[in-house]
Amino acid sequence: MMNAPMQTINQTIAVEYLKFFYPPIRNEIDQLSVQDNFAGIMQATINYLKQLLHEAKLNIIGHHIKLMDWIYRNGNSYVKVMIENIFIRSLESFKKLTKIQNWKLIYEDMSVEFQQIHLNQNKLDEIMFKKK
C-alpha cells in the first residue's frame, strides 16, 4: 500500500497541532483561535517557551522548536510566513535572555532551514536598522 502524501497544514490544522503540542497553553490557544488570531497563537507559543527558558528547560524548548519546524515544513504559505515572522524572529530575544552556551544549545536544535531564516532576518535587520 502506498503512503498518501500528507495534506498541507493550513491555519486551522496548525491550530489543532499546536493545541496538542502545547497542552499547558491549550486554553489560550483555543481562545485565540476563536478570535481567528493566529499571530496571537504564535506569540503565545513564544511566551510559553520564554517561560521554559526562565526555568532552564532547554531540552523541552528544543523539542518545541522541532515541532514548530515540522509544522513549518508541512505548512501552507500563510502558516510559513507567520512562523517566519513571529516564531523564528522572536527566537532572537532568547539570545538576549540567556547565557551564550544555552543559546548555542537552542540554536543547535533549530533545523538548518530555521537557522538560515534566522540569520537572514538578522542580516536584513542590520541593513534596515543600521545595527552593528
Tab-separated table of N, CA, C and O in Angstrom:
chain	number	residue	atom	x	y	z
A	1	MET	N	0.844	-1.181	0.000
A	1	MET	CA	0.000	0.000	0.000
A	1	MET	C	0.885	1.239	0.000
A	1	MET	O	1.814	1.352	0.782
A	2	MET	N	0.601	2.163	-0.883
A	2	MET	CA	1.403	3.384	-0.971
A	2	MET	C	0.963	4.369	0.105
A	2	MET	O	-0.212	4.443	0.454
A	3	ASN	N	1.940	5.111	0.615
A	3	ASN	CA	1.626	6.166	1.575
A	3	ASN	C	1.073	7.363	0.825
A	3	ASN	O	1.679	7.822	-0.138
A	4	ALA	N	-0.041	7.853	1.278
A	4	ALA	CA	-0.616	9.046	0.667
A	4	ALA	C	0.179	10.257	1.128
A	4	ALA	O	0.632	10.302	2.267
A	5	PRO	N	0.386	11.227	0.248
A	5	PRO	CA	1.109	12.419	0.677
A	5	PRO	C	0.321	13.144	1.773
A	5	PRO	O	-0.917	13.145	1.761
A	6	MET	N	1.063	13.723	2.702
A	6	MET	CA	0.414	14.432	3.795
A	6	MET	C	-0.241	15.697	3.282
A	6	MET	O	0.303	16.372	2.402
A	7	GLN	N	-1.390	16.003	3.835
A	7	GLN	CA	-2.104	17.225	3.483
A	7	GLN	C	-1.298	18.429	3.963
A	7	GLN	O	-0.706	18.416	5.036
A	8	THR	N	-1.265	19.469	3.174
A	8	THR	CA	-0.599	20.703	3.580
A	8	THR	C	-1.327	21.260	4.796
A	8	THR	O	-2.553	21.278	4.842
A	9	ILE	N	-0.547	21.718	5.763
A	9	ILE	CA	-1.118	22.241	7.007
A	9	ILE	C	-1.520	23.695	6.801
A	9	ILE	O	-0.683	24.544	6.509
A	10	ASN	N	-2.811	23.942	6.948
A	10	ASN	CA	-3.301	25.316	6.875
A	10	ASN	C	-3.434	25.855	8.310
A	10	ASN	O	-3.106	25.169	9.275
A	11	GLN	N	-3.921	27.060	8.451
A	11	GLN	CA	-4.039	27.710	9.757
A	11	GLN	C	-4.892	26.878	10.726
A	11	GLN	O	-4.518	26.689	11.885
A	12	THR	N	-6.002	26.360	10.272
A	12	THR	CA	-6.910	25.593	11.126
A	12	THR	C	-6.250	24.311	11.623
A	12	THR	O	-6.335	23.981	12.813
A	13	ILE	N	-5.599	23.604	10.727
A	13	ILE	CA	-4.929	22.359	11.107
A	13	ILE	C	-3.747	22.672	12.030
A	13	ILE	O	-3.515	21.963	13.017
A	14	ALA	N	-3.016	23.735	11.738
A	14	ALA	CA	-1.883	24.128	12.581
A	14	ALA	C	-2.340	24.398	14.005
A	14	ALA	O	-1.673	23.989	14.968
A	15	VAL	N	-3.480	25.052	14.156
A	15	VAL	CA	-4.021	25.338	15.492
A	15	VAL	C	-4.277	24.029	16.243
A	15	VAL	O	-3.947	23.913	17.427
A	16	GLU	N	-4.827	23.046	15.560
A	16	GLU	CA	-5.097	21.760	16.216
A	16	GLU	C	-3.800	21.080	16.654
A	16	GLU	O	-3.725	20.533	17.765
A	17	TYR	N	-2.787	21.112	15.811
A	17	TYR	CA	-1.483	20.561	16.203
A	17	TYR	C	-0.914	21.324	17.391
A	17	TYR	O	-0.387	20.734	18.337
A	18	LEU	N	-0.992	22.640	17.367
A	18	LEU	CA	-0.435	23.448	18.450
A	18	LEU	C	-1.162	23.196	19.767
A	18	LEU	O	-0.528	23.169	20.829
A	19	LYS	N	-2.468	22.994	19.711
A	19	LYS	CA	-3.200	22.651	20.939
A	19	LYS	C	-2.693	21.322	21.499
A	19	LYS	O	-2.581	21.160	22.713
A	20	PHE	N	-2.372	20.387	20.614
A	20	PHE	CA	-1.847	19.090	21.040
A	20	PHE	C	-0.412	19.210	21.556
A	20	PHE	O	-0.055	18.636	22.581
A	21	PHE	N	0.422	19.980	20.853
A	21	PHE	CA	1.838	20.116	21.211
A	21	PHE	C	2.055	20.962	22.466
A	21	PHE	O	3.070	20.818	23.138
A	22	TYR	N	1.137	21.878	22.753
A	22	TYR	CA	1.297	22.818	23.870
A	22	TYR	C	0.138	22.697	24.869
A	22	TYR	O	-0.625	23.642	25.052
A	23	PRO	N	0.015	21.558	25.534
A	23	PRO	CA	-1.105	21.390	26.470
A	23	PRO	C	-1.184	22.460	27.567
A	23	PRO	O	-2.301	22.870	27.920
A	24	PRO	N	-0.065	22.976	28.103
A	24	PRO	CA	-0.191	23.982	29.159
A	24	PRO	C	-0.861	25.285	28.710
A	24	PRO	O	-1.379	26.027	29.542
A	25	ILE	N	-0.838	25.557	27.406
A	25	ILE	CA	-1.473	26.794	26.926
A	25	ILE	C	-2.638	26.501	25.978
A	25	ILE	O	-3.052	27.365	25.208
A	26	ARG	N	-3.170	25.308	26.075
A	26	ARG	CA	-4.268	24.899	25.189
A	26	ARG	C	-5.460	25.846	25.287
A	26	ARG	O	-6.047	26.226	24.266
A	27	ASN	N	-5.830	26.255	26.504
A	27	ASN	CA	-6.987	27.153	26.656
A	27	ASN	C	-6.736	28.500	25.984
A	27	ASN	O	-7.620	29.056	25.336
A	28	GLU	N	-5.508	29.008	26.134
A	28	GLU	CA	-5.173	30.277	25.475
A	28	GLU	C	-5.222	30.127	23.960
A	28	GLU	O	-5.742	31.002	23.259
A	29	ILE	N	-4.699	29.022	23.457
A	29	ILE	CA	-4.748	28.769	22.011
A	29	ILE	C	-6.202	28.681	21.548
A	29	ILE	O	-6.557	29.246	20.506
A	30	ASP	N	-7.044	28.004	22.313
A	30	ASP	CA	-8.474	27.913	21.982
A	30	ASP	C	-9.102	29.306	21.889
A	30	ASP	O	-9.810	29.609	20.921
A	31	GLN	N	-8.848	30.128	22.894
A	31	GLN	CA	-9.441	31.473	22.921
A	31	GLN	C	-8.979	32.302	21.729
A	31	GLN	O	-9.783	32.988	21.092
A	32	LEU	N	-7.707	32.222	21.427
A	32	LEU	CA	-7.172	32.988	20.301
A	32	LEU	C	-7.670	32.457	18.958
A	32	LEU	O	-7.900	33.227	18.026
A	33	SER	N	-7.869	31.143	18.866
A	33	SER	CA	-8.353	30.583	17.598
A	33	SER	C	-9.802	30.967	17.342
A	33	SER	O	-10.187	31.180	16.195
A	34	VAL	N	-10.592	31.088	18.402
A	34	VAL	CA	-11.982	31.540	18.241
A	34	VAL	C	-11.995	32.964	17.672
A	34	VAL	O	-12.872	33.318	16.891
A	35	GLN	N	-10.995	33.752	18.047
A	35	GLN	CA	-10.882	35.128	17.555
A	35	GLN	C	-10.148	35.190	16.210
A	35	GLN	O	-9.883	36.274	15.701
A	36	ASP	N	-9.805	34.010	15.655
A	36	ASP	CA	-9.062	33.916	14.397
A	36	ASP	C	-7.757	34.701	14.477
A	36	ASP	O	-7.381	35.428	13.558
A	37	ASN	N	-7.054	34.535	15.612
A	37	ASN	CA	-5.830	35.286	15.886
A	37	ASN	C	-4.628	34.343	15.860
A	37	ASN	O	-4.065	33.998	16.890
A	38	PHE	N	-4.237	33.921	14.660
A	38	PHE	CA	-3.117	33.004	14.523
A	38	PHE	C	-1.809	33.660	14.959
A	38	PHE	O	-0.949	33.005	15.554
A	39	ALA	N	-1.658	34.950	14.701
A	39	ALA	CA	-0.463	35.668	15.159
A	39	ALA	C	-0.380	35.628	16.685
A	39	ALA	O	0.698	35.429	17.251
A	40	GLY	N	-1.501	35.791	17.345
A	40	GLY	CA	-1.538	35.710	18.804
A	40	GLY	C	-1.151	34.331	19.304
A	40	GLY	O	-0.482	34.195	20.340
A	41	ILE	N	-1.552	33.306	18.570
A	41	ILE	CA	-1.190	31.931	18.942
A	41	ILE	C	0.317	31.744	18.811
A	41	ILE	O	0.950	31.146	19.688
A	42	MET	N	0.896	32.255	17.738
A	42	MET	CA	2.352	32.171	17.581
A	42	MET	C	3.044	32.866	18.747
A	42	MET	O	4.001	32.350	19.316
A	43	GLN	N	2.542	34.043	19.119
A	43	GLN	CA	3.148	34.784	20.230
A	43	GLN	C	2.964	34.027	21.548
A	43	GLN	O	3.870	34.017	22.376
A	44	ALA	N	1.832	33.379	21.728
A	44	ALA	CA	1.605	32.596	22.944
A	44	ALA	C	2.610	31.449	23.054
A	44	ALA	O	3.102	31.146	24.150
A	45	THR	N	2.938	30.823	21.915
A	45	THR	CA	3.921	29.740	21.956
A	45	THR	C	5.289	30.286	22.344
A	45	THR	O	6.008	29.662	23.137
A	46	ILE	N	5.652	31.443	21.828
A	46	ILE	CA	6.930	32.066	22.185
A	46	ILE	C	6.939	32.426	23.668
A	46	ILE	O	7.929	32.189	24.367
A	47	ASN	N	5.862	32.998	24.163
A	47	ASN	CA	5.796	33.354	25.582
A	47	ASN	C	5.958	32.110	26.457
A	47	ASN	O	6.645	32.154	27.481
A	48	TYR	N	5.346	31.021	26.050
A	48	TYR	CA	5.481	29.762	26.790
A	48	TYR	C	6.936	29.280	26.764
A	48	TYR	O	7.476	28.868	27.800
A	49	LEU	N	7.578	29.356	25.607
A	49	LEU	CA	8.975	28.938	25.518
A	49	LEU	C	9.880	29.842	26.343
A	49	LEU	O	10.855	29.377	26.938
A	50	LYS	N	9.562	31.125	26.432
A	50	LYS	CA	10.340	32.028	27.283
A	50	LYS	C	10.193	31.635	28.749
A	50	LYS	O	11.154	31.717	29.515
A	51	GLN	N	8.996	31.203	29.122
A	51	GLN	CA	8.781	30.722	30.488
A	51	GLN	C	9.668	29.496	30.741
A	51	GLN	O	10.320	29.397	31.781
A	52	LEU	N	9.716	28.582	29.778
A	52	LEU	CA	10.577	27.410	29.898
A	52	LEU	C	12.045	27.814	29.951
A	52	LEU	O	12.843	27.193	30.656
A	53	LEU	N	12.397	28.859	29.224
A	53	LEU	CA	13.768	29.361	29.233
A	53	LEU	C	14.147	29.831	30.637
A	53	LEU	O	15.232	29.523	31.129
A	54	HIS	N	13.247	30.558	31.284
A	54	HIS	CA	13.500	31.026	32.650
A	54	HIS	C	13.636	29.859	33.622
A	54	HIS	O	14.311	29.980	34.644
A	55	GLU	N	13.001	28.742	33.286
A	55	GLU	CA	13.089	27.542	34.116
A	55	GLU	C	14.248	26.640	33.685
A	55	GLU	O	14.406	25.540	34.210
A	56	ALA	N	15.038	27.103	32.721
A	56	ALA	CA	16.209	26.383	32.197
A	56	ALA	C	15.853	24.998	31.646
A	56	ALA	O	16.619	24.060	31.756
A	57	LYS	N	14.713	24.887	30.992
A	57	LYS	CA	14.272	23.628	30.391
A	57	LYS	C	14.612	23.627	28.903
A	57	LYS	O	13.739	23.607	28.039
A	58	LEU	N	15.910	23.641	28.625
A	58	LEU	CA	16.392	23.781	27.259
A	58	LEU	C	16.000	22.603	26.373
A	58	LEU	O	15.707	22.781	25.190
A	59	ASN	N	15.996	21.392	26.944
A	59	ASN	CA	15.633	20.224	26.133
A	59	ASN	C	14.172	20.296	25.677
A	59	ASN	O	13.851	19.908	24.566
A	60	ILE	N	13.314	20.824	26.521
A	60	ILE	CA	11.900	20.963	26.145
A	60	ILE	C	11.750	22.050	25.084
A	60	ILE	O	10.980	21.899	24.135
A	61	ILE	N	12.499	23.131	25.227
A	61	ILE	CA	12.468	24.200	24.223
A	61	ILE	C	12.897	23.642	22.871
A	61	ILE	O	12.238	23.881	21.856
A	62	GLY	N	13.981	22.881	22.867
A	62	GLY	CA	14.462	22.276	21.623
A	62	GLY	C	13.418	21.384	20.982
A	62	GLY	O	13.223	21.410	19.762
A	63	HIS	N	12.728	20.615	21.811
A	63	HIS	CA	11.664	19.738	21.308
A	63	HIS	C	10.563	20.570	20.641
A	63	HIS	O	10.099	20.236	19.545
A	64	HIS	N	10.165	21.664	21.283
A	64	HIS	CA	9.099	22.501	20.724
A	64	HIS	C	9.539	23.212	19.447
A	64	HIS	O	8.717	23.408	18.545
A	65	ILE	N	10.802	23.578	19.367
A	65	ILE	CA	11.299	24.198	18.134
A	65	ILE	C	11.224	23.184	16.993
A	65	ILE	O	10.825	23.523	15.878
A	66	LYS	N	11.573	21.939	17.288
A	66	LYS	CA	11.498	20.895	16.254
A	66	LYS	C	10.053	20.641	15.831
A	66	LYS	O	9.779	20.409	14.650
A	67	LEU	N	9.117	20.691	16.767
A	67	LEU	CA	7.702	20.519	16.417
A	67	LEU	C	7.226	21.670	15.524
A	67	LEU	O	6.505	21.443	14.550
A	68	MET	N	7.650	22.891	15.856
A	68	MET	CA	7.254	24.042	15.039
A	68	MET	C	7.885	23.932	13.651
A	68	MET	O	7.257	24.284	12.652
A	69	ASP	N	9.098	23.425	13.598
A	69	ASP	CA	9.760	23.217	12.310
A	69	ASP	C	8.970	22.226	11.462
A	69	ASP	O	8.812	22.416	10.255
A	70	TRP	N	8.455	21.192	12.081
A	70	TRP	CA	7.651	20.200	11.361
A	70	TRP	C	6.399	20.863	10.776
A	70	TRP	O	6.059	20.632	9.607
A	71	ILE	N	5.726	21.689	11.571
A	71	ILE	CA	4.550	22.407	11.060
A	71	ILE	C	4.977	23.314	9.908
A	71	ILE	O	4.305	23.382	8.878
A	72	TYR	N	6.099	23.994	10.074
A	72	TYR	CA	6.601	24.890	9.034
A	72	TYR	C	6.845	24.133	7.731
A	72	TYR	O	6.395	24.565	6.664
A	73	ARG	N	7.564	23.036	7.810
A	73	ARG	CA	7.910	22.274	6.601
A	73	ARG	C	6.669	21.759	5.883
A	73	ARG	O	6.676	21.614	4.657
A	74	ASN	N	5.610	21.490	6.616
A	74	ASN	CA	4.388	20.946	6.025
A	74	ASN	C	3.289	21.991	5.864
A	74	ASN	O	2.188	21.663	5.431
A	75	GLY	N	3.582	23.237	6.227
A	75	GLY	CA	2.572	24.280	6.214
A	75	GLY	C	2.375	24.925	4.855
A	75	GLY	O	3.239	24.861	3.987
A	76	ASN	N	1.230	25.556	4.714
A	76	ASN	CA	0.973	26.341	3.507
A	76	ASN	C	1.714	27.672	3.624
A	76	ASN	O	2.391	27.934	4.626
A	77	SER	N	1.607	28.500	2.621
A	77	SER	CA	2.386	29.744	2.605
A	77	SER	C	2.029	30.658	3.777
A	77	SER	O	2.916	31.286	4.365
A	78	TYR	N	0.761	30.736	4.156
A	78	TYR	CA	0.360	31.595	5.277
A	78	TYR	C	0.992	31.112	6.579
A	78	TYR	O	1.559	31.910	7.342
A	79	VAL	N	0.921	29.825	6.840
A	79	VAL	CA	1.492	29.254	8.063
A	79	VAL	C	2.995	29.496	8.093
A	79	VAL	O	3.560	29.895	9.115
A	80	LYS	N	3.658	29.307	6.953
A	80	LYS	CA	5.103	29.523	6.891
A	80	LYS	C	5.466	30.979	7.170
A	80	LYS	O	6.399	31.259	7.928
A	81	VAL	N	4.748	31.906	6.577
A	81	VAL	CA	5.033	33.329	6.787
A	81	VAL	C	4.845	33.696	8.257
A	81	VAL	O	5.659	34.424	8.832
A	82	MET	N	3.803	33.199	8.871
A	82	MET	CA	3.552	33.510	10.280
A	82	MET	C	4.645	32.923	11.172
A	82	MET	O	5.102	33.589	12.109
A	83	ILE	N	5.074	31.706	10.888
A	83	ILE	CA	6.141	31.093	11.690
A	83	ILE	C	7.446	31.863	11.484
A	83	ILE	O	8.166	32.140	12.454
A	84	GLU	N	7.742	32.239	10.254
A	84	GLU	CA	8.968	33.010	9.989
A	84	GLU	C	8.937	34.353	10.701
A	84	GLU	O	9.916	34.739	11.346
A	85	ASN	N	7.826	35.078	10.559
A	85	ASN	CA	7.771	36.459	11.025
A	85	ASN	C	7.470	36.625	12.506
A	85	ASN	O	7.715	37.706	13.051
A	86	ILE	N	6.968	35.599	13.133
A	86	ILE	CA	6.685	35.721	14.567
A	86	ILE	C	7.529	34.734	15.364
A	86	ILE	O	8.302	35.131	16.230
A	87	PHE	N	7.429	33.451	15.053
A	87	PHE	CA	8.114	32.447	15.859
A	87	PHE	C	9.633	32.539	15.706
A	87	PHE	O	10.347	32.742	16.686
A	88	ILE	N	10.129	32.412	14.486
A	88	ILE	CA	11.589	32.414	14.284
A	88	ILE	C	12.179	33.771	14.658
A	88	ILE	O	13.205	33.844	15.327
A	89	ARG	N	11.523	34.840	14.247
A	89	ARG	CA	12.032	36.184	14.582
A	89	ARG	C	12.105	36.373	16.095
A	89	ARG	O	13.062	36.962	16.607
A	90	SER	N	11.160	35.854	16.825
A	90	SER	CA	11.147	36.010	18.283
A	90	SER	C	12.242	35.221	18.971
A	90	SER	O	12.609	35.526	20.105
A	91	LEU	N	12.780	34.219	18.299
A	91	LEU	CA	13.851	33.436	18.910
A	91	LEU	C	15.089	34.286	19.183
A	91	LEU	O	15.883	33.965	20.067
A	92	GLU	N	15.249	35.382	18.458
A	92	GLU	CA	16.384	36.277	18.706
A	92	GLU	C	16.352	36.807	20.141
A	92	GLU	O	17.398	37.000	20.758
A	93	SER	N	15.169	37.015	20.678
A	93	SER	CA	15.077	37.510	22.063
A	93	SER	C	15.612	36.481	23.057
A	93	SER	O	16.072	36.848	24.136
A	94	PHE	N	15.572	35.200	22.693
A	94	PHE	CA	16.109	34.162	23.568
A	94	PHE	C	17.606	34.373	23.761
A	94	PHE	O	18.141	34.128	24.840
A	95	LYS	N	18.262	34.797	22.703
A	95	LYS	CA	19.702	35.042	22.736
A	95	LYS	C	20.032	36.099	23.791
A	95	LYS	O	21.032	36.006	24.486
A	96	LYS	N	19.157	37.083	23.905
A	96	LYS	CA	19.372	38.171	24.856
A	96	LYS	C	18.993	37.779	26.282
A	96	LYS	O	19.457	38.393	27.226
A	97	LEU	N	18.129	36.773	26.418
A	97	LEU	CA	17.620	36.386	27.735
A	97	LEU	C	18.410	35.270	28.408
A	97	LEU	O	18.121	34.931	29.546
A	98	THR	N	19.370	34.707	27.706
A	98	THR	CA	20.052	33.536	28.253
A	98	THR	C	21.563	33.647	28.081
A	98	THR	O	22.059	34.518	27.375
A	99	LYS	N	22.259	32.745	28.722
A	99	LYS	CA	23.713	32.677	28.582
A	99	LYS	C	24.042	32.172	27.187
A	99	LYS	O	23.284	31.409	26.594
A	100	ILE	N	25.208	32.568	26.703
A	100	ILE	CA	25.599	32.222	25.331
A	100	ILE	C	25.637	30.711	25.115
A	100	ILE	O	25.216	30.226	24.069
A	101	GLN	N	26.097	29.937	26.102
A	101	GLN	CA	26.149	28.482	25.918
A	101	GLN	C	24.742	27.889	25.826
A	101	GLN	O	24.524	26.939	25.076
A	102	ASN	N	23.776	28.465	26.541
A	102	ASN	CA	22.394	27.990	26.425
A	102	ASN	C	21.794	28.373	25.080
A	102	ASN	O	21.040	27.602	24.478
A	103	TRP	N	22.127	29.587	24.597
A	103	TRP	CA	21.653	29.989	23.270
A	103	TRP	C	22.195	29.040	22.211
A	103	TRP	O	21.494	28.641	21.299
A	104	LYS	N	23.456	28.654	22.355
A	104	LYS	CA	24.058	27.739	21.387
A	104	LYS	C	23.324	26.402	21.371
A	104	LYS	O	23.110	25.821	20.298
A	105	LEU	N	22.915	25.917	22.529
A	105	LEU	CA	22.151	24.659	22.590
A	105	LEU	C	20.796	24.811	21.902
A	105	LEU	O	20.358	23.923	21.169
A	106	ILE	N	20.141	25.930	22.142
A	106	ILE	CA	18.848	26.187	21.495
A	106	ILE	C	19.043	26.286	19.980
A	106	ILE	O	18.297	25.686	19.207
A	107	TYR	N	20.060	27.028	19.574
A	107	TYR	CA	20.337	27.224	18.155
A	107	TYR	C	20.616	25.895	17.459
A	107	TYR	O	20.161	25.654	16.339
A	108	GLU	N	21.343	25.016	18.119
A	108	GLU	CA	21.660	23.706	17.550
A	108	GLU	C	20.412	22.854	17.352
A	108	GLU	O	20.392	21.975	16.490
A	109	ASP	N	19.371	23.104	18.148
A	109	ASP	CA	18.124	22.361	17.988
A	109	ASP	C	17.279	22.869	16.827
A	109	ASP	O	16.304	22.237	16.436
A	110	MET	N	17.666	24.010	16.285
A	110	MET	CA	16.947	24.550	15.132
A	110	MET	C	17.420	23.817	13.887
A	110	MET	O	18.596	23.501	13.747
A	111	SER	N	16.496	23.564	12.977
A	111	SER	CA	16.879	22.956	11.701
A	111	SER	C	17.759	23.939	10.934
A	111	SER	O	17.771	25.140	11.214
A	112	VAL	N	18.472	23.440	9.956
A	112	VAL	CA	19.314	24.304	9.123
A	112	VAL	C	18.449	25.380	8.467
A	112	VAL	O	18.861	26.542	8.363
A	113	GLU	N	17.257	25.004	8.059
A	113	GLU	CA	16.366	25.984	7.417
A	113	GLU	C	15.974	27.095	8.392
A	113	GLU	O	16.012	28.276	8.050
A	114	PHE	N	15.620	26.731	9.644
A	114	PHE	CA	15.292	27.741	10.651
A	114	PHE	C	16.521	28.612	10.942
A	114	PHE	O	16.395	29.831	11.078
A	115	GLN	N	17.693	27.998	11.042
A	115	GLN	CA	18.917	28.762	11.283
A	115	GLN	C	19.152	29.757	10.154
A	115	GLN	O	19.504	30.915	10.407
A	116	GLN	N	18.952	29.328	8.917
A	116	GLN	CA	19.164	30.205	7.764
A	116	GLN	C	18.163	31.359	7.765
A	116	GLN	O	18.539	32.504	7.497
A	117	ILE	N	16.920	31.064	8.057
A	117	ILE	CA	15.903	32.125	8.129
A	117	ILE	C	16.294	33.121	9.209
A	117	ILE	O	16.239	34.341	9.010
A	118	HIS	N	16.702	32.609	10.364
A	118	HIS	CA	17.117	33.462	11.494
A	118	HIS	C	18.295	34.354	11.093
A	118	HIS	O	18.283	35.561	11.352
A	119	LEU	N	19.304	33.774	10.452
A	119	LEU	CA	20.461	34.558	10.015
A	119	LEU	C	20.066	35.614	8.991
A	119	LEU	O	20.521	36.759	9.055
A	120	ASN	N	19.207	35.243	8.040
A	120	ASN	CA	18.746	36.202	7.028
A	120	ASN	C	17.967	37.347	7.665
A	120	ASN	O	18.105	38.506	7.258
A	121	GLN	N	17.146	37.027	8.663
A	121	GLN	CA	16.392	38.070	9.359
A	121	GLN	C	17.346	39.042	10.055
A	121	GLN	O	17.157	40.258	10.002
A	122	ASN	N	18.376	38.490	10.708
A	122	ASN	CA	19.346	39.339	11.406
A	122	ASN	C	20.116	40.225	10.424
A	122	ASN	O	20.353	41.405	10.701
A	123	LYS	N	20.502	39.662	9.270
A	123	LYS	CA	21.208	40.448	8.258
A	123	LYS	C	20.319	41.573	7.737
A	123	LYS	O	20.769	42.710	7.568
A	124	LEU	N	19.065	41.260	7.474
A	124	LEU	CA	18.128	42.275	6.995
A	124	LEU	C	17.929	43.365	8.044
A	124	LEU	O	17.897	44.553	7.713
A	125	ASP	N	17.827	42.959	9.323
A	125	ASP	CA	17.691	43.943	10.401
A	125	ASP	C	18.905	44.870	10.454
A	125	ASP	O	18.761	46.077	10.662
A	126	GLU	N	20.094	44.304	10.271
A	126	GLU	CA	21.307	45.122	10.274
A	126	GLU	C	21.261	46.159	9.161
A	126	GLU	O	21.639	47.314	9.362
A	127	ILE	N	20.790	45.755	8.000
A	127	ILE	CA	20.697	46.671	6.860
A	127	ILE	C	19.608	47.721	7.110
A	127	ILE	O	19.827	48.918	6.950
A	128	MET	N	18.446	47.242	7.541
A	128	MET	CA	17.291	48.142	7.711
A	128	MET	C	17.462	49.105	8.868
A	128	MET	O	17.037	50.250	8.807
A	129	PHE	N	18.065	48.625	9.950
A	129	PHE	CA	18.131	49.429	11.164
A	129	PHE	C	19.561	49.869	11.496
A	129	PHE	O	19.832	50.374	12.576
A	130	LYS	N	20.468	49.629	10.551
A	130	LYS	CA	21.870	50.051	10.681
A	130	LYS	C	22.486	49.564	12.002
A	130	LYS	O	23.231	50.283	12.650
A	131	LYS	N	22.128	48.319	12.395
A	131	LYS	CA	22.732	47.724	13.590
A	131	LYS	C	24.162	47.362	13.288
A	131	LYS	O	24.503	47.006	12.174
A	132	LYS	N	24.979	47.416	14.283
A	132	LYS	CA	26.378	46.996	14.108
A	132	LYS	C	26.742	45.937	15.095
A	132	LYS	O	26.215	45.765	16.101
